[in-house]
Every structure is written in structure tokens, then in C-alpha cells.
């Protein structure tokens, strides 16, 4: 039988396991990336492993999230990152150089290679034919040390593209349409491969947009073929030597095939507060808009920005709208400036922000109270913008500009003027903001600079054979890691300070949670389905662990979060009978007996203090059980496991 693209890359990187869906595979990782908000913790973890130099082909640390520097915390973290990476053989992309995923596509991504990154949108690398996964910081630390990356072998979906996008309909609309079809859960346990004749009509940045948003469907990753379009993109970046062709075999088999005719798609919009709450833009025509934000790792490429500039050229945005534009990288910004497009953006009244995540993660540019904000980003979770009652919608850059010009949600296909933008033959390459690591002989004595914001890593506890713990919080379906551990300008600078962060845990759901969890000693959280969707932040596991949470019982879990819980030594289990969820009350005291034996059987009995008894499943691999029994991945690695 022929192979899919993902199967080919996996087969050439397989360290152990068998590639049938549902079984665990261990993959060799060629490249890693981190960003600052998760990276500080990942390097602290890497340091505890005592390995002098990374063992990957390439590891890069980007600084793009925490660039506001409202106090010493961010600057201290930047210095820590710069010095720890120089010492251990890791490239360092300086603050302001751009957003990790955009930069990685431009400068480092290679078709056919494996990549893991401590950011859920690392999947953007699929746009250039990489098998790229978002992971928790600890998994990235282990991969930097030469360890394997373990995943459950996903199912394989194919999206078969035909036709060509109409003017003003974009790759973002393709993603939004797929989210409408699949929902935020529809990609769980699957790799989405993009194929069909329509693929050749999409540029690498457009493919990056689509691979980026596969994460919002819960997909393990997304991947495109590496073809002539890929070769041209790499050549334009001065990296033609990195090109290898890659396609699926004609007789490759998929678990599900979805057909999409690009020529029939319309501009789409995701309504508050979920990326799958998607309708056609035309159906919201006339809704008043207060703010428009263009940028993020989803839509900040040169191609996107040139289209934005062309649409703004000679026009002025509506006076009632505040428009921000954040180019994805220094390369994008410089090229916009050199060709005059930046002047067109500025002349329209837009505010040009730094090449960073910025408003996407609530670092500035929060909307006004109750404001309607149209964003070209990938997530519109409640409160993420920094304004709790804002109404955030997700759109393409074209819909964003059309709406900024009129002041109302506007379908860009109603614009009569043609939009002619082409990709350049050559990108301007200047890697001066990417610092190479120190040579090995100089690294040994190089200091690592730490500031006072870097606090000790919290200690996780090994499981004894029984657990009696209070049900400190009961939440519903689709709880995101933004609910569990919010980000934003006030909290994000403290990502290396777990005790401080813990004050904000579950703030959106129940601000009394941290105090109650601490008072309880040992705690349990009960959740609905898709618990922990969204970001890869391991803080959403480390902070509850710090607050005493030992077990999470949910109807189902999101992939990266369940791995992070296990790595943090928190037992994740699912209801055998989902209706038992309704029978549990917050504050109940739950007892789990015979934990090790139950883990072995894959089933545990839970007894509540009112006598109610129910069963939970824990389908864990031998390695995961050993990690949990050791009290988390760091303990397990220290004890010799890898
Ligand atoms: C996000 O988009 O939520 C983030 C911030 O990039 C996260 C990582 C983080 O929490 O630091 C992600 O997507 O993994
Ligand atoms: Fe940054 Fe937003 Fe992309 Fe996350 S989704 S990496 S915050 S731009």
C-alpha cells in the first residue's frame, strides 16, 4: 500500500512503535523551536537534564510574545534566553525580529524534517512540508537532549482541493470553512494532509496560514506536499538547497477525505467566542466595528501585508475604527518599507505595531469595553484580547481591511477594484537578528544570566497507592488553556514564576479557585469534553500541580494538554459513563484506591464522600504510567527514563 506524506516522514524518523492509529510511536526530532512565553520554562527544564549541548540538527529560541517590557521581568527573561541558548548550542532570534512561526518558515523550515515547538501553532511548518507538532516545554527540552517525541499514531485525513480561490477569498477562509465543517474537535486524533490539484494554486505563506489553523480543529498537525511552489519559495529565501520534493503515493489510504472546491468558497468569519463559530461574512453585513487588528502567526506574511497595503492605498480608514497592523517579521517589514507599501498602510491611519504576537495574546491593543474587534488571528477565546466583554471575530486580512474602511463588517468580494499582488522573486535576507550559539569550546565557561523573576521549578509528587482529594472545580465543555492559565499583558511576564502565576489560575471561570485549591491540599478538577484545548502552554498543567491538583477527570482531553498533565505528574482520566459528570458536585471528596493496579487495568474506581461510586478510564502507555508513578517527566528522566 502506498504512503501518505506524514507516513513517509514518520517512517523515516521512527525510533519505536508501530504506525497503526492509536498505538504509541516515538519519533526522532530534527528541529525544535521555542518562544519566550513557554521557552523560559523549557530551558530551565533542559538545564536540569545536565546536557551541555543540544543534540538536534537545529534548535531555535524566538522572542515574540513578551516584548512589552513593562518592568524588569521580560528583559531579564530575554537575557536568560540569550545566554542559556548561546551556551547550549541554540540559535537565538532577538526580540522584535518577528513571530516564531513566520520566521521559521522564512529562515529554517525544511521539507521532510520533523519539528516540535513549545507553541501549539508550530504546525505552521506543515506549510513547507515539515511534520511539525506543538508540544509542551518539557517534551521540547527532552527532544533538545536527543530524546524521542512520543505521540499516539493519529488517523490520516485528506482535504482534497480543487479549483482556485476567487479574488478577495483567501487561505484564511479555507481554514474557517473547514472549522465550520469540522468544529474545534473535528481534527482531534488526526493529521490533516492537503492535496489535490488546487494545492498548486496556494503559495507557501497561504499554506502556512492553513497549517497554522489546523490547530484550532484539534488536529495533531497539518501538512502540505513539497512541490514546485515550495522550491520557488525556498529559492526566493536563498535556501533552494533545502528543497526536497514530497508527495503522497497515488494509492495512499486515508481514514477520511473531505473535498473542497476553492472556487466556491466565500469570505467567512468566526463569531465570539470560538474559532468554529463560523458564518459567511455577508450574513453579518452592517455590524458596527470598533477595532481591526491585522497580524499574528496566521496572517502576517509579506503576501498578506502587500494585499493589505494595496487595499489601503490612497484610502483612509473609518474614523470610528482603530486599526493595528503587525508585520510578521523584520524581513516583511523591511520589504514593505522598501517598496513603499508601508507608507500606504501608514497613510491610511493604521497603527503599525512591532513584529511580534502583540494583540493576539492580549499584549496591548485590547478593545474598548463591549467593543467589536475583527482580527486576522486564530483564536477568539473569551477574555484573550484583554477586554472581558469584547466581541472578537476572526477574519481574513481582506475582510479586515474592507471592514476598517467602512466601519462595518464588510464582505471584501463586494469591492469592484481588482487586487493584484504577486510574491517577490527574491526575499531580502538579513539574519543579523538571529544570533548563532557559541562554539563548544567557548560555551563551557559562558555564564547564564538569571533575574529575580525566575523562580524555582515546582516539585511534583509521585503517586502513592491511594488518593483522597477534594473536587475543587467543576467546569464545562471546551475549556481552553486560556481559561486555565490566562495570558495577556498583566500575567504573561511571569511565565517563569509559577507561584505568582498561580494567583490567576482559572480566573475567568472562578477567581476563588487558587485559594480553595491550596486550602484543599490535594485536589481534583472535573471537566467536560475537549478539556485543555488551545495553547500548548505547560503552565496550564504546572500551575494546577503547584496548587495541589493531582487528578483531572474529564469527558475527553485535548492532545497537547493531556501530555502536559502527564508530564507534570497529574493523573488524567475520563468518565467511563459521561453521564456520571452530572452526578458530581463541586466540593465532594473523592477517593481513588489501588492507583497503580488501576492504571495497569486502564480503569479506576472513584468513590465520593456521599457513597456515589463511578468508573474512570485511564488509557495510558507503559511510558506514561511510569512518568505518572515517578511524579512527572522530570523525575522520570532524572531516574533514567527517556
Ligand atoms: C497562544 O497562541 O495561545 C500562544 C501564546 O502562542 C500559546 C503558547 C503560550 O501559551 O505561550 C500556544 O499557542 O501554544
Ligand atoms: Fe503568537 Fe498569536 Fe501565534 Fe500564539 S497564535 S504564536 S500568540 S501570534
XYZ file of C-alpha atoms and ligand atoms in Angstrom:
664
model
C 0.000 0.000 0.000
C 1.220 3.494 -0.818
C 2.074 6.013 1.881
C 0.748 9.432 2.783
C 3.200 12.331 3.241
C 3.004 12.091 7.034
C 3.551 8.328 6.967
C 6.660 8.793 4.832
C 8.217 11.311 7.210
C 7.229 9.278 10.239
C 8.649 6.071 8.773
C 11.999 7.757 8.217
C 12.013 9.110 11.790
C 10.517 6.151 13.637
C 12.505 5.141 16.719
C 9.984 2.712 18.136
C 6.347 1.730 17.938
C 4.106 0.667 15.147
C 2.357 3.109 12.896
C -1.196 1.870 13.317
C -3.585 4.551 14.544
C -3.973 4.530 18.309
C -0.613 2.994 19.182
C 2.280 4.994 20.567
C 5.152 5.946 18.270
C 8.470 7.516 19.199
C 9.869 9.934 16.615
C 13.352 11.329 16.109
C 13.159 15.106 16.105
C 15.349 17.086 13.704
C 14.473 20.629 14.781
C 12.987 22.355 17.823
C 11.665 25.840 18.375
C 10.588 27.721 21.459
C 9.074 31.120 22.021
C 9.785 33.187 25.118
C 6.481 32.682 26.942
C 6.986 28.930 27.092
C 10.706 28.835 26.329
C 11.992 30.157 29.644
C 10.450 27.174 31.406
C 11.601 24.775 28.654
C 15.252 25.884 29.059
C 15.038 25.715 32.857
C 13.876 22.135 32.359
C 16.614 21.485 29.796
C 19.215 22.769 32.265
C 18.055 20.319 34.929
C 18.868 17.497 32.484
C 22.563 18.460 32.606
C 23.202 18.024 28.861
C 25.833 20.548 27.650
C 24.764 20.906 24.013
C 21.547 20.218 22.124
C 21.545 17.051 20.059
C 19.117 18.191 17.378
C 20.103 19.307 13.855
C 18.774 22.761 14.691
C 17.181 24.402 17.709
C 15.973 27.997 17.728
C 14.652 30.212 20.512
C 12.418 33.070 19.376
C 11.310 36.054 21.444
C 7.952 37.283 20.198
C 5.325 37.066 22.940
C 6.690 39.088 25.863
C 8.067 42.165 24.150
C 6.249 44.930 26.050
C 8.763 45.059 28.912
C 6.590 46.981 31.367
C 9.011 46.010 34.126
C 12.284 44.149 34.533
C 10.667 40.709 34.147
C 10.659 40.403 30.343
C 14.098 41.912 29.854
C 15.521 39.567 32.468
C 13.910 36.609 30.728
C 15.304 37.772 27.360
C 18.799 37.904 28.833
C 18.349 34.476 30.352
C 17.170 33.107 26.989
C 20.009 34.761 25.066
C 22.679 33.415 27.408
C 21.246 29.957 28.013
C 20.817 29.379 24.261
C 24.316 30.627 23.382
C 25.738 28.195 25.921
C 23.807 25.128 24.821
C 24.058 25.316 21.019
C 20.738 27.022 20.218
C 20.101 29.899 17.781
C 18.505 32.990 19.350
C 16.116 35.230 17.438
C 16.165 38.623 19.120
C 13.031 40.396 20.377
C 11.437 42.381 17.554
C 12.780 40.075 14.841
C 9.344 38.600 14.332
C 6.868 35.882 15.173
C 8.368 32.422 15.616
C 6.241 30.566 13.058
C 6.577 33.210 10.342
C 10.350 33.348 10.907
C 10.723 29.598 10.972
C 9.024 29.304 7.571
C 11.250 32.045 6.171
C 14.631 31.013 7.533
C 14.745 27.441 8.845
C 11.843 25.207 7.799
C 12.859 22.246 5.633
C 10.513 19.853 3.839
C 10.668 16.267 5.091
C 12.074 17.185 8.521
C 10.434 16.786 11.918
C 9.945 19.811 14.174
C 8.491 20.210 17.632
C 7.912 23.562 19.243
C 6.634 24.790 22.586
C 3.775 26.548 20.876
C 0.623 24.982 19.518
C 0.964 26.732 16.150
C 4.297 25.089 15.384
C 2.129 23.179 12.890
C 2.584 26.195 10.580
C 5.729 24.354 9.398
C 3.381 21.936 7.624
C 3.016 24.677 5.019
C 6.546 23.939 3.863
C 6.200 20.145 4.057
C 7.533 19.626 7.586
C 5.994 17.238 10.047
C 5.638 19.845 12.777
C 3.984 19.459 16.173
C 3.113 21.766 19.040
C 4.243 20.286 22.342
C 4.743 21.118 25.975
C 8.036 22.706 27.024
C 9.211 19.538 28.763
C 8.773 17.476 25.609
C 10.797 20.096 23.723
C 13.508 20.006 26.401
C 13.716 16.220 26.110
C 13.918 16.445 22.281
C 16.741 19.015 22.565
C 18.544 16.497 24.730
C 18.244 13.903 21.968
C 15.188 12.125 23.370
C 12.304 10.945 21.223
C 8.959 12.665 20.894
C 6.107 10.303 21.720
C 2.687 10.624 20.171
C -0.303 8.422 19.656
C -0.302 7.488 15.997
C -3.008 9.690 14.518
C -5.584 8.859 11.890
C -4.980 10.429 8.491
C -7.427 12.808 6.901
C -7.071 14.303 3.476
C -8.523 17.545 2.265
C -8.743 17.306 -1.478
C -8.629 20.752 -3.052
C -9.934 21.538 -6.499
C -10.381 24.863 -8.290
C -8.850 28.210 -7.407
C -9.806 30.890 -4.891
C -11.804 33.808 -6.261
C -10.419 37.334 -5.769
C -10.725 38.505 -2.150
C -11.334 34.930 -0.921
C -8.292 33.662 0.930
C -6.475 30.823 2.651
C -7.955 32.088 5.918
C -11.430 31.493 4.514
C -10.380 27.937 3.630
C -9.445 27.386 7.289
C -12.614 28.996 8.591
C -14.734 26.911 6.234
C -13.002 23.738 7.437
C -13.563 24.814 11.039
C -17.241 25.270 10.228
C -17.315 21.712 8.870
C -15.148 20.011 11.493
C -15.571 22.192 14.645
C -12.850 22.691 17.258
C -12.952 18.956 17.965
C -13.172 17.591 14.412
C -9.441 17.188 13.872
C -8.686 15.541 17.231
C -6.518 12.462 16.807
C -5.847 13.177 13.131
C -3.211 14.588 10.827
C -4.763 16.668 8.069
C -2.976 16.354 4.735
C -3.746 18.810 1.979
C -3.697 17.568 -1.584
C -5.451 17.702 -4.918
C -4.834 19.904 -7.910
C -5.927 23.040 -6.005
C -2.821 22.877 -3.788
C -0.583 24.180 -6.578
C -2.588 27.449 -6.610
C -1.598 28.203 -2.995
C 1.686 29.902 -2.071
C 3.799 28.742 0.896
C 2.549 31.565 3.174
C -1.064 30.642 2.293
C -0.293 27.012 3.085
C 1.260 28.230 6.342
C -1.990 30.006 7.260
C -3.951 26.815 6.695
C -1.480 24.559 8.526
C -1.467 27.088 11.377
C -5.222 26.881 11.905
C -5.386 23.089 11.818
C -4.543 23.536 15.493
C -7.914 25.182 16.072
C -9.566 21.940 14.856
C -7.609 19.980 17.440
C -5.579 18.241 14.714
C -2.271 16.659 15.707
C -0.799 18.538 12.774
C -1.429 19.504 9.149
C 0.878 19.041 6.200
C 1.176 20.112 2.571
C 3.190 18.469 -0.207
C 6.585 19.933 -1.071
C 6.382 20.893 -4.731
C 7.462 23.475 -7.270
C 5.766 26.224 -5.218
C 7.855 25.156 -2.211
C 11.048 25.082 -4.275
C 10.433 28.610 -5.561
C 9.730 29.906 -2.055
C 12.926 28.358 -0.692
C 14.910 29.694 -3.662
C 13.485 33.183 -3.052
C 14.692 32.878 0.566
C 18.165 31.899 -0.724
C 17.658 28.337 0.534
C 16.997 26.281 -2.586
C 19.421 23.661 -1.259
C 16.879 22.836 1.482
C 14.298 21.726 -1.072
C 13.236 18.106 -1.383
C 10.081 17.068 -3.252
C 7.443 15.271 -1.208
C 4.022 13.931 -2.160
C 1.719 11.159 -1.082
C 1.637 7.999 -3.178
C -1.326 7.769 -5.553
C -2.625 4.690 -3.715
C -2.121 6.122 -0.206
C -5.131 5.463 2.005
C -6.838 7.961 4.269
C -9.342 7.473 7.074
C -11.426 10.360 5.805
C -11.426 12.503 2.671
C -13.003 15.949 2.584
C -13.473 17.621 -0.809
C -13.245 21.397 -1.037
C -13.712 23.309 -4.260
C -11.744 26.514 -3.726
C -13.702 28.350 -6.409
C -16.979 28.001 -4.466
C -15.690 29.424 -1.158
C -16.819 32.767 0.272
C -15.261 35.071 2.851
C -16.022 33.557 6.265
C -15.974 34.906 9.819
C -15.680 33.202 13.227
C -18.013 34.823 15.757
C -17.383 35.189 19.509
C -16.046 33.213 21.389
C -14.871 30.184 19.447
C -12.938 29.741 16.185
C -15.570 27.272 14.928
C -18.497 29.614 15.369
C -18.264 30.345 11.652
C -20.725 32.008 9.256
C -20.371 33.790 5.910
C -19.186 37.407 6.222
C -22.107 38.576 4.089
C -24.564 37.354 6.748
C -23.141 39.851 9.273
C -23.084 42.769 6.876
C -23.639 46.059 8.643
C -22.478 45.051 12.152
C -20.586 48.066 13.563
C -16.855 47.530 14.094
C -14.724 49.365 16.688
C -11.345 47.811 16.163
C -9.483 45.837 13.489
C -6.178 44.006 14.094
C -4.083 42.545 11.293
C -1.150 40.239 12.014
C -0.313 37.126 14.125
C 1.358 33.920 13.002
C -1.764 33.195 10.934
C -1.760 36.242 8.676
C 1.381 38.348 8.799
C 3.375 37.219 5.766
C 4.650 39.612 3.145
C 1.943 38.349 0.797
C -0.792 39.222 3.318
C 0.735 42.597 4.120
C 1.140 43.558 0.446
C -2.554 42.836 -0.098
C -3.450 44.899 2.969
C -1.325 47.792 1.687
C -2.822 47.570 -1.811
C -6.351 47.708 -0.391
C -5.488 50.667 1.866
C -3.555 52.614 -0.778
C -4.979 56.085 -1.250
C -7.781 55.468 1.272
C -8.443 56.431 4.890
C -9.895 54.114 7.491
C -13.253 54.985 9.012
C -12.747 57.476 11.885
C -14.655 55.227 14.308
C -12.246 52.324 13.758
C -8.854 51.741 15.331
C -6.653 49.625 13.026
C -3.403 47.876 14.005
C -1.029 46.169 11.606
C 1.767 43.906 12.947
C 4.033 42.569 10.188
C 5.210 39.021 10.934
C 8.938 39.612 10.674
C 11.686 42.132 10.097
C 12.002 40.752 6.567
C 8.321 41.519 5.924
C 8.581 44.994 7.480
C 11.759 45.913 5.620
C 10.382 44.785 2.290
C 7.121 46.664 2.906
C 9.164 49.725 3.656
C 11.481 49.358 0.656
C 8.627 49.051 -1.862
C 6.611 51.930 -0.401
C 3.726 49.715 0.793
C 4.420 50.674 4.412
C 3.704 54.307 3.531
C 0.346 53.268 2.072
C -0.510 51.485 5.325
C 0.596 54.446 7.470
C -1.187 56.999 5.296
C -4.489 55.176 5.788
C -4.424 55.921 9.524
C -3.354 52.453 10.669
C -1.115 51.993 13.706
C 1.891 49.863 12.843
C 2.981 47.680 15.769
C 6.157 45.727 16.427
C 6.814 42.464 14.549
C 5.513 40.279 17.391
C 2.433 38.420 18.642
C 1.096 41.622 20.234
C -2.695 41.867 20.388
C -3.115 38.175 19.526
C -2.044 37.234 23.028
C -3.501 40.313 24.706
C -0.160 42.169 24.775
C -1.614 45.578 24.148
C -4.330 46.816 21.827
C -7.195 45.469 23.939
C -10.566 46.543 22.535
C -12.801 49.135 24.214
C -15.481 47.933 26.679
C -18.011 45.795 24.856
C -16.139 46.607 21.627
C -16.380 44.660 18.387
C -12.916 43.664 17.223
C -12.168 41.980 13.884
C -8.858 40.134 13.984
C -6.900 38.136 11.438
C -5.740 35.850 14.254
C -6.541 32.229 15.035
C -8.219 32.386 18.451
C -11.106 34.441 19.812
C -11.480 32.797 23.200
C -13.347 34.759 25.846
C -11.122 37.346 27.516
C -7.977 36.581 25.454
C -7.956 40.095 23.971
C -7.638 41.584 27.460
C -11.185 43.042 27.459
C -13.559 40.580 29.117
C -16.733 41.835 27.413
C -15.246 42.431 23.940
C -16.779 40.654 20.939
C -13.871 39.249 18.948
C -14.344 37.930 15.401
C -11.745 36.138 13.257
C -11.409 37.108 9.595
C -9.026 37.258 6.630
C -6.840 40.337 6.062
C -9.081 41.252 3.109
C -12.258 41.212 5.232
C -10.355 43.100 7.944
C -9.355 45.926 5.599
C -12.738 46.136 3.861
C -14.372 46.498 7.294
C -11.799 49.008 8.604
C -12.540 51.211 5.604
C -16.331 51.193 6.011
C -16.582 50.856 9.814
C -18.960 47.911 9.427
C -18.446 44.184 8.795
C -17.987 44.133 5.041
C -17.647 41.289 2.551
C -14.500 42.149 0.556
C -15.818 40.450 -2.583
C -18.172 43.420 -2.922
C -15.128 45.575 -3.803
C -15.007 46.145 -7.541
C -11.305 47.013 -7.958
C -9.052 44.037 -8.722
C -6.348 43.122 -6.208
C -3.139 42.260 -7.994
C -0.343 41.242 -5.682
C 2.467 38.876 -6.518
C 5.173 37.268 -4.427
C 8.701 38.606 -4.990
C 11.301 36.571 -6.901
C 13.796 37.195 -4.073
C 13.203 37.996 -0.424
C 15.553 40.380 1.312
C 17.653 38.227 3.596
C 19.345 39.743 6.628
C 19.825 37.382 9.550
C 21.601 39.876 11.788
C 18.906 39.478 14.466
C 19.429 35.718 14.619
C 22.385 35.057 16.897
C 24.252 31.784 16.416
C 25.278 29.851 19.539
C 28.784 29.972 20.972
C 31.250 27.397 19.656
C 31.509 24.397 22.003
C 34.974 25.343 23.299
C 33.770 28.778 24.468
C 30.393 27.590 25.778
C 31.572 25.713 28.862
C 32.603 28.843 30.786
C 29.905 31.151 29.410
C 27.614 32.495 32.151
C 23.833 32.134 32.114
C 22.206 35.307 33.433
C 19.139 34.871 35.626
C 16.904 37.587 37.037
C 14.784 37.522 40.185
C 11.631 36.669 38.189
C 12.964 33.191 37.565
C 11.598 31.118 40.396
C 12.280 27.535 41.260
C 10.505 24.866 39.259
C 7.625 23.441 41.348
C 8.150 19.943 42.703
C 5.680 17.315 41.604
C 4.832 14.356 43.801
C 4.900 10.663 42.992
C 1.598 8.795 43.421
C 1.084 6.571 46.414
C -1.458 3.828 46.042
C -4.497 5.812 47.044
C -5.635 9.384 46.753
C -8.308 11.249 48.676
C -8.831 14.701 47.242
C -11.433 17.442 47.093
C -13.279 18.211 43.862
C -12.224 21.850 43.885
C -13.578 22.879 40.493
C -16.193 21.591 38.083
C -16.176 23.145 34.602
C -17.993 22.515 31.304
C -17.010 21.549 27.736
C -14.215 23.036 25.593
C -12.267 24.576 28.478
C -9.217 26.194 26.881
C -5.769 26.636 28.341
C -6.598 30.372 28.261
C -9.295 29.599 30.880
C -6.908 27.514 32.967
C -3.883 29.801 32.775
C -4.732 33.136 31.175
C -2.101 35.128 29.261
C -2.220 38.876 28.498
C -0.029 41.827 29.355
C -0.522 41.630 33.130
C 0.295 37.949 33.587
C 2.459 36.828 30.646
C 5.676 38.400 32.008
C 5.519 35.924 34.887
C 5.764 32.697 32.916
C 8.919 31.726 34.816
C 7.315 32.472 38.181
C 4.800 29.720 38.915
C 3.931 30.919 42.465
C 2.900 34.346 41.126
C 1.061 32.918 38.100
C -0.933 30.621 40.345
C -2.968 33.590 41.632
C -4.630 33.832 38.208
C -5.342 30.164 37.562
C -8.939 29.716 36.286
C -9.544 33.418 36.928
C -12.078 33.573 34.062
C -14.137 30.694 35.489
C -13.753 31.151 39.239
C -11.329 33.630 40.832
C -11.621 31.811 44.180
C -10.075 28.645 42.693
C -6.412 29.253 43.632
C -7.173 29.888 47.310
C -9.614 26.998 47.541
C -7.249 24.602 45.765
C -4.374 25.496 48.073
C -6.582 25.108 51.144
C -7.749 21.685 49.960
C -4.233 20.238 49.897
C -4.896 17.540 47.316
C -7.418 18.498 44.650
C -9.321 17.148 41.641
C -10.770 19.096 38.711
C -13.770 17.805 36.778
C -14.190 18.910 33.167
C -16.402 18.224 30.154
C -15.234 17.256 26.693
C -12.136 18.624 24.896
C -10.660 19.792 28.200
C -7.450 21.831 27.661
C -7.893 22.786 24.011
C -5.916 25.680 22.544
C -2.427 26.689 23.510
C 0.440 24.327 24.302
C 1.339 26.216 27.481
C 2.501 23.654 30.039
C 1.770 26.277 32.673
C -1.854 25.110 32.404
C -0.615 21.873 33.977
C 2.311 23.116 36.097
C 0.265 25.764 37.898
C -2.611 23.427 38.884
C 0.077 20.949 40.000
C 1.632 23.690 42.151
C -1.831 24.355 43.627
C -2.191 20.721 44.646
C -4.240 19.289 41.772
C -3.475 15.559 41.484
C -6.078 14.365 39.015
C -8.357 15.750 36.282
C -11.497 13.809 35.419
C -12.981 14.878 32.074
C -15.210 13.568 29.298
C -12.257 13.952 26.905
C -8.950 15.823 26.670
C -7.087 17.850 24.042
C -3.872 16.202 22.828
C -1.126 18.554 23.986
C -2.776 19.278 27.301
C -3.116 15.621 28.289
C 0.600 15.162 27.545
C 1.378 18.218 29.678
C -0.727 16.871 32.569
C 1.151 13.574 32.482
C 4.495 15.376 32.255
C 3.509 17.421 35.311
C 2.518 14.282 37.221
C -1.248 14.961 37.188
C -3.403 11.894 36.503
C -5.782 12.497 33.564
C -8.764 10.134 33.469
C -12.020 10.064 31.502
C -15.523 9.166 32.666
C -16.446 5.640 31.617
C -20.050 6.802 31.629
C -20.175 10.505 30.631
C -23.487 10.885 32.494
C -21.631 10.487 35.788
C -20.335 14.016 35.154
C -23.797 15.337 36.087
C -23.830 13.423 39.358
C -20.744 15.110 40.784
C -20.864 18.259 42.854
C -18.093 20.715 43.488
C -16.620 20.254 46.995
C -17.264 16.495 47.053
C -14.373 14.479 48.467
C -13.270 11.751 46.051
C -11.191 8.670 46.798
C -9.205 6.654 44.267
C -7.876 3.314 45.544
C -5.291 0.907 44.068
C -3.945 3.535 41.701
C -1.023 1.547 40.253
C -3.154 -1.562 39.678
C -5.953 0.570 38.238
C -3.554 2.248 35.828
C -2.417 -1.194 34.750
C -6.037 -2.269 34.103
C -6.835 1.064 32.435
C -9.777 1.544 34.806
C -10.078 3.064 38.266
C -12.916 3.195 40.780
C -13.743 6.562 42.292
C -15.864 6.875 45.425
C -17.405 10.154 46.520
C -17.994 11.008 50.177
C -21.788 10.629 49.678
C -21.202 7.000 48.671
C -21.616 7.512 44.909
C -19.233 5.250 43.030
C -18.215 5.512 39.389
C -15.530 4.331 36.984
C -12.939 6.268 35.078
C -10.713 5.103 32.253
C -7.030 5.802 32.057
C -5.701 4.550 28.769
C -2.001 5.115 29.227
C 1.111 3.692 27.614
C 3.724 1.943 29.745
C 5.913 5.040 29.498
C 3.113 7.371 30.580
C 2.317 5.175 33.581
C 5.974 5.198 34.600
C 6.073 9.007 34.257
C 2.992 9.394 36.449
C 4.195 6.986 39.083
C 7.531 8.822 39.194
C 5.644 12.098 39.708
C 6.212 13.680 36.282
C 8.590 13.691 33.340
C 11.458 15.490 35.038
C 11.548 12.993 37.918
C 11.240 10.150 35.414
C 14.083 11.496 33.247
C 16.271 12.031 36.301
C 15.601 8.438 37.279
C 16.971 7.337 33.920
C 13.890 7.096 31.666
C 13.961 8.847 28.276
C -1.139 31.128 22.057
O -1.388 31.454 20.910
O -2.026 30.850 22.879
C 0.296 31.008 22.477
C 0.540 32.082 23.455
O 1.146 31.208 21.390
C 0.488 29.622 23.061
C 1.719 29.423 23.780
C 1.742 30.045 25.122
O 0.784 29.938 25.878
O 2.780 30.597 25.459
C 0.317 28.451 22.108
O -0.418 28.547 21.164
O 0.846 27.355 22.378
Fe 1.824 34.396 18.858
Fe -0.766 34.532 18.486
Fe 0.664 32.936 17.013
Fe 0.279 32.327 19.570
S -1.273 32.418 17.978
S 2.224 32.242 18.443
S 0.261 34.391 20.453
S 0.795 35.157 17.056
